[in-house]
Coordinates of C-alpha atoms in Angstrom, one line a residue:
X1 CA 57.1 -26.0 -7.7
X2 CA 56.8 -28.2 -4.6
X3 CA 54.8 -31.4 -4.7
X4 CA 53.8 -33.1 -1.4
X5 CA 51.7 -36.2 -0.8
X6 CA 50.0 -38.1 2.0
X7 CA 51.6 -41.3 3.3
X8 CA 49.1 -43.4 1.4
X9 CA 49.6 -41.3 -1.8
X10 CA 45.9 -40.6 -2.2
X11 CA 46.2 -36.8 -1.6
X12 CA 48.7 -34.8 -3.7
X13 CA 49.3 -31.1 -3.3
X14 CA 51.3 -28.8 -5.6
X15 CA 52.5 -25.4 -4.5
X16 CA 54.1 -22.7 -6.7
X17 CA 55.2 -19.2 -6.0
X18 CA 56.3 -16.5 -8.5
X19 CA 57.2 -13.4 -6.4
X20 CA 53.7 -11.9 -6.7
X21 CA 51.4 -14.8 -6.0
X22 CA 51.2 -18.4 -5.0
X23 CA 49.0 -21.3 -6.2
X24 CA 47.9 -24.4 -4.5
X25 CA 46.5 -27.4 -6.4
X26 CA 45.1 -30.5 -4.7
X27 CA 44.2 -33.8 -6.1
X28 CA 42.5 -36.5 -4.0
X29 CA 42.2 -40.0 -5.5
X30 CA 39.4 -42.3 -4.7
X31 CA 40.0 -45.6 -2.9
X32 CA 42.1 -48.0 -4.9
X33 CA 44.1 -45.3 -6.8
X34 CA 47.4 -43.7 -5.7
X35 CA 49.9 -41.3 -7.0
X36 CA 53.4 -42.5 -8.1
X37 CA 56.0 -43.6 -5.5
X38 CA 59.1 -41.6 -4.7
X39 CA 62.3 -43.2 -6.1
X40 CA 65.3 -43.6 -3.9
X41 CA 68.9 -43.6 -5.2
X42 CA 71.1 -45.0 -2.4
X43 CA 70.9 -42.7 0.6
X44 CA 69.7 -39.8 -1.5
X45 CA 66.0 -39.2 -2.1
X46 CA 65.4 -38.6 -5.8
X47 CA 62.1 -37.0 -6.9
X48 CA 61.0 -37.6 -10.5
X49 CA 57.8 -36.6 -12.2
X50 CA 57.0 -36.7 -15.9
X51 CA 55.2 -33.7 -17.4
X52 CA 52.2 -35.9 -18.3
X53 CA 51.8 -36.6 -14.6
X54 CA 51.8 -32.9 -13.7
X55 CA 49.1 -32.4 -16.3
X56 CA 47.2 -35.3 -14.7
X57 CA 47.3 -33.5 -11.4
X58 CA 46.2 -30.2 -12.8
X59 CA 43.7 -31.8 -15.2
X60 CA 44.5 -29.3 -17.9
X61 CA 44.1 -31.0 -21.3
X62 CA 45.3 -27.9 -23.1
X63 CA 49.0 -28.2 -22.2
X64 CA 50.7 -30.7 -24.6
X65 CA 54.4 -29.8 -24.3
X66 CA 56.7 -27.9 -22.0
X67 CA 59.5 -25.9 -23.5
X68 CA 62.4 -25.1 -21.1
X69 CA 64.7 -22.2 -22.2

């Protein structure tokens, strides 16, 4: 999954691909609201997102947990 956002963090796009299809989700926040900032760790850029924030982007209240195997 790739997450990209506009400079002002009001538009967030999420791309995913699974060898057969791809999906694009877009969330646009109204004035006064922004998506989270990107954290930096020294010279390296570190991207972190909590699962609850992914659910917020997709607006899918059904997903409650993510099990990674």
